[in-house]
CSV table of C-alpha atoms in Angstrom, one decimal:
chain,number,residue,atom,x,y,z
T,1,UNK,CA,0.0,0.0,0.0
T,2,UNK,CA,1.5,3.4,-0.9
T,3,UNK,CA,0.3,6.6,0.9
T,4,UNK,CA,0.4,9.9,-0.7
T,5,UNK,CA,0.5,12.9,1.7
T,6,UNK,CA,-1.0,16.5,1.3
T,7,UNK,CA,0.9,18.9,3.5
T,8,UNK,CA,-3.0,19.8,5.2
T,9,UNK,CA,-4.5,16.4,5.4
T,10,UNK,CA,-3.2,13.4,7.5
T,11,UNK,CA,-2.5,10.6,6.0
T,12,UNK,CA,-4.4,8.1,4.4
T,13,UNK,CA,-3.6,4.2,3.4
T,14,UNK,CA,-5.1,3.0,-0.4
T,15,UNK,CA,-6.3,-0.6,-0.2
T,16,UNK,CA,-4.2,-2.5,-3.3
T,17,UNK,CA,-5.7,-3.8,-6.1
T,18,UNK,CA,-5.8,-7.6,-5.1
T,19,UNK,CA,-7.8,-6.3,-1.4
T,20,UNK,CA,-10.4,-3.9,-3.6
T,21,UNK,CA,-11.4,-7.1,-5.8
T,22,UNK,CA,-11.4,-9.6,-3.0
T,23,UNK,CA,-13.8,-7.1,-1.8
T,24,UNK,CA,-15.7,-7.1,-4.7
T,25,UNK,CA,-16.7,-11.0,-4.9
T,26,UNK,CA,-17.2,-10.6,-1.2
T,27,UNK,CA,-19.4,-8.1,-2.1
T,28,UNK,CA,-21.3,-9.8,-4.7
T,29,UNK,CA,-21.6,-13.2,-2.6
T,30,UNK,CA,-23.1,-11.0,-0.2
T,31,UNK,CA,-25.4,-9.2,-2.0
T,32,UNK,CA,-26.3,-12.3,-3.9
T,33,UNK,CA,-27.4,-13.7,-0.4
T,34,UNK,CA,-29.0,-10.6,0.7
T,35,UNK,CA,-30.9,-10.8,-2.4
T,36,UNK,CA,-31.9,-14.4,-1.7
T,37,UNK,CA,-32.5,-14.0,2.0
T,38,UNK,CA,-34.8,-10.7,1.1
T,39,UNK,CA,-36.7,-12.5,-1.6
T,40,UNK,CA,-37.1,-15.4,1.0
T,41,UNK,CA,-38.1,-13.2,3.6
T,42,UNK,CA,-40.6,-11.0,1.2
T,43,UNK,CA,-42.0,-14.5,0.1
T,44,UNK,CA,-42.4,-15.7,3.8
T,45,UNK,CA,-44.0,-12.0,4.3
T,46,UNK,CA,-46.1,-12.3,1.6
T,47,UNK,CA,-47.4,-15.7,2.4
T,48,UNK,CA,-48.4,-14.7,5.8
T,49,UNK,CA,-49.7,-11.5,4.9
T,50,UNK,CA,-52.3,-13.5,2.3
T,51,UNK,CA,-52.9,-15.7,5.1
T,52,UNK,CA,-54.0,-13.2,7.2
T,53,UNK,CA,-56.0,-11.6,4.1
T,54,UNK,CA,-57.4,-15.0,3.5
T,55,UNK,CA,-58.2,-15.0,7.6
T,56,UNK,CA,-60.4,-12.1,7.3
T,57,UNK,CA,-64.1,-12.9,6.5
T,58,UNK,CA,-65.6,-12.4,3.3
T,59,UNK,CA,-68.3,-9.8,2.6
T,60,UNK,CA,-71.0,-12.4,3.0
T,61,UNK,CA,-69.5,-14.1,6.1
T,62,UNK,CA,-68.8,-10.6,7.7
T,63,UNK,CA,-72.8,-9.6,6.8
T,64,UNK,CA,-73.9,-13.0,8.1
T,65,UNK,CA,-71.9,-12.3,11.4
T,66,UNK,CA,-72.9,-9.1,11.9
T,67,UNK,CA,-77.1,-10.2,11.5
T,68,UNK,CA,-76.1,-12.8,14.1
T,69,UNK,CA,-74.6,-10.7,16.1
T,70,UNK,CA,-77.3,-7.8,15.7
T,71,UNK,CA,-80.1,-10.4,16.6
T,72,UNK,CA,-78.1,-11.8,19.6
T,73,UNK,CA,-77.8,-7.8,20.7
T,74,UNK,CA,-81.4,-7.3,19.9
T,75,UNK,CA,-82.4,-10.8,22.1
T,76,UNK,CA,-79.8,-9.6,24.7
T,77,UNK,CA,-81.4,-6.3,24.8
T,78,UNK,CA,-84.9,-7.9,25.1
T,79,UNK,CA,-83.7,-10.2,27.9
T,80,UNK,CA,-82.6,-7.1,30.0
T,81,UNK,CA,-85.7,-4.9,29.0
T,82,UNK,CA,-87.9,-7.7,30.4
T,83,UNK,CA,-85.4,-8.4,33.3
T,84,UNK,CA,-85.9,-4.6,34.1
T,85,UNK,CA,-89.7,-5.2,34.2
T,86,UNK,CA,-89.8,-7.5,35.8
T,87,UNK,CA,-87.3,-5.8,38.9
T,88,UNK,CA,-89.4,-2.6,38.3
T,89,UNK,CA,-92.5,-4.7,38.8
T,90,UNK,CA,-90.6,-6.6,42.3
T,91,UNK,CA,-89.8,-3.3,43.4
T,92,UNK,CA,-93.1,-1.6,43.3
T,93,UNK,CA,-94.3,-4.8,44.9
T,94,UNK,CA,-92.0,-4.6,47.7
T,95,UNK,CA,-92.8,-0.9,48.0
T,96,UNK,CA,-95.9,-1.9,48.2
T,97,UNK,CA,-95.7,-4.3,50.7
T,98,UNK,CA,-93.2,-2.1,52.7
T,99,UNK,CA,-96.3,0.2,52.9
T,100,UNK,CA,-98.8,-2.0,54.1
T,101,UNK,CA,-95.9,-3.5,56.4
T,102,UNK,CA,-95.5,0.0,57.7
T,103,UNK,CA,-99.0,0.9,58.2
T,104,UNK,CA,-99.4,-2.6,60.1
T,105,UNK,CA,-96.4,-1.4,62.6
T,106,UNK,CA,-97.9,1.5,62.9
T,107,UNK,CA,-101.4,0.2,63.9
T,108,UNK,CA,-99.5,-2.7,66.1
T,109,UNK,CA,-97.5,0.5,68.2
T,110,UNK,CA,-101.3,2.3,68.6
T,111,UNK,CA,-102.3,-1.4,69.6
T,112,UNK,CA,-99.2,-1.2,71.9
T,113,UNK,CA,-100.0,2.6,73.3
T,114,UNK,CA,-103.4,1.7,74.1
T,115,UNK,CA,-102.4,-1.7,76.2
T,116,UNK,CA,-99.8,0.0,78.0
T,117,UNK,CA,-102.7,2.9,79.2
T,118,UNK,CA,-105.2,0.1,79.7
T,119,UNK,CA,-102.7,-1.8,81.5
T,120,UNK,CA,-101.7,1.3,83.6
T,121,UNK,CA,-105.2,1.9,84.0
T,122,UNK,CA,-105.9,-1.4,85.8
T,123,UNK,CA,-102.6,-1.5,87.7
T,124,UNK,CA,-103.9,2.1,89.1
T,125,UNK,CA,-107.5,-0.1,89.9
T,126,UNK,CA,-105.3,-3.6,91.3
T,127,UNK,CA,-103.2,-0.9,93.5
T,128,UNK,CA,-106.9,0.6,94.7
T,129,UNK,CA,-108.4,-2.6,95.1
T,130,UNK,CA,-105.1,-3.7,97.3
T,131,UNK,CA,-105.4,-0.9,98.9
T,132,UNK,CA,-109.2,-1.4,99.7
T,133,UNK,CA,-108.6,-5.1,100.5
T,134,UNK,CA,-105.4,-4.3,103.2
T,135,UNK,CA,-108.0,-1.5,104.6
T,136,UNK,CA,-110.9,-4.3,104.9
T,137,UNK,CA,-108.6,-6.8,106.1
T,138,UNK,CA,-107.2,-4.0,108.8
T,139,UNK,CA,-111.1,-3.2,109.4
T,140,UNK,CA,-112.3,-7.0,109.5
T,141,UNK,CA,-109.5,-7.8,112.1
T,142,UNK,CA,-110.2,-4.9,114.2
T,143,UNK,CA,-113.9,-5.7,113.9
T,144,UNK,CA,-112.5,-9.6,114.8
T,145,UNK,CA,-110.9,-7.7,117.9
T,146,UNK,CA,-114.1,-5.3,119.0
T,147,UNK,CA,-116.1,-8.2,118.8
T,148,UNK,CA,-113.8,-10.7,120.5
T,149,UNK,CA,-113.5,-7.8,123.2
T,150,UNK,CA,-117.4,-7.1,123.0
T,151,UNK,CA,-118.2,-10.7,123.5
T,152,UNK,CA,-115.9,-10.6,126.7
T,153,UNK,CA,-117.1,-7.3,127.7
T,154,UNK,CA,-120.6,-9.4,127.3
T,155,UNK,CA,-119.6,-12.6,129.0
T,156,UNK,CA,-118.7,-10.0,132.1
T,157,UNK,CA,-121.7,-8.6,132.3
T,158,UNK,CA,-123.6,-11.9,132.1
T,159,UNK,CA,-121.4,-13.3,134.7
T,160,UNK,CA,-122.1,-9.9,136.6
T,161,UNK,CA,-125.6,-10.1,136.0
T,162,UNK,CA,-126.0,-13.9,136.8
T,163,UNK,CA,-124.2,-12.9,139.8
T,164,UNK,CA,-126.3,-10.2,140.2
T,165,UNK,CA,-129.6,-12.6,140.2
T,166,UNK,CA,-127.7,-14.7,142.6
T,167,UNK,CA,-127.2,-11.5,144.9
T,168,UNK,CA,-130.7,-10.8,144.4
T,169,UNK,CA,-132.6,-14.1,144.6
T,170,UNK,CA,-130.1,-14.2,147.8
T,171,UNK,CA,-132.0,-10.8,148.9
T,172,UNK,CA,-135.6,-12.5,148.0
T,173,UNK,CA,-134.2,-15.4,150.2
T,174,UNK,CA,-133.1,-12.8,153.1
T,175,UNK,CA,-135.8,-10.7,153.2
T,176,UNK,CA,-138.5,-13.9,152.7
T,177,UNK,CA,-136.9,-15.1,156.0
T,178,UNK,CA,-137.0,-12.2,157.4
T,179,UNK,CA,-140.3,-11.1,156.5
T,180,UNK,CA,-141.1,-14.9,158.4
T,181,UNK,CA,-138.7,-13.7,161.0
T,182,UNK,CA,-141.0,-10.7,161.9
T,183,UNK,CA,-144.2,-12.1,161.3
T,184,UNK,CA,-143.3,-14.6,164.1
T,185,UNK,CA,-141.4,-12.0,166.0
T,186,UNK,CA,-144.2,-9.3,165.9
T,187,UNK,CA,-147.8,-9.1,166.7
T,188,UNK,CA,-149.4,-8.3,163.7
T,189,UNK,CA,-150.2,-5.3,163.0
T,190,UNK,CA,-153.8,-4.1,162.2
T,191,UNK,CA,-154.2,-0.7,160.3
């Protein structure tokens, strides 16, 4: 290799003759295999790119899927129009019911507020009537007690009395004898 010099450039080495055509066939090998490896490769590229053409559906399959699948979206839609009903139609039921459950509390809690005053009510009369019996019972036992005492205030007096006709049929007796005493003791008298 000879290398020329220019006083403002460095320098630079020229490849020799025998290097530039080595280079050459090299050159033509590999752009002989490039040329086969892109036709390979643009072949391949093409075959999968009719493929994929050949994947697509054709004007009649794509219409035929598309009535399908717009009468499945219409059925679909139908399905949830009538599911929709059919919840509107549970809901107003169970609003519904809700209301007639709510006007049944609401009677049940009168129900309720009227026991409780009718119960109060007749606790105030059982209280009364306790009351009243405890006072009777208080009054019978005292009445018990006056009479117990009023039968022995009464048994007294009989024994006093009894005791009394003793003293006085003892008297009769006394003065009998001594009305007999004085009739035989004394003239009699004439008036």
């Amino acid at each position: 290799m000879t290398t020329t010099r220019s006083p403002t450039t460095p320098a630079v080495s020229r490849p020799s003759l025998q290097a530039v055509c080595g280079c050459s066939r090299v050159r033509r090998r590999l752009s002989d295999r490039m040329e086969a490896n892109v036709v390979d490769v643009l072949d391949e590229l093409y075959d999968k790119a009719r493929a994929v053409l050949e994947s697509f559906p054709t004007d009649k399959e794509y219409n035929d899927t598309f009535s399908n699948m717009e009468r499945i979206r219409k059925s679909i839609r139908e399905s949830v129009n009538e599911l929709i009903r059919k919840l509107d139609s549970y809901r107003s039921s169970m609003i519904v019911r809700l209301k007639e459950q709510q006007a049944q509390l609401q009677t049940q809690e009168a129900n309720i507020n009227v026991l409780e005053k009718c119960f109060e009510r007749r606790q105030a009369e059982l209280s009364e009537l306790r009351n009243d019996l405890e006072e009777r019972t208080e009054e019978r036992d005292l009445s018990k007690e006056q009479i117990s005492q009023k039968r022995a205030l009464l048994d007294e007096q009989e024994k006093q009395a009894s005791a009394f006709n003793v003293g006085i049929s003892r008297v009769k007796e006394d003065r009998e004898e001594f009305t007999k005493y004085l009739k035989m003791v004394s003239p009699p008298i004439d008036l």
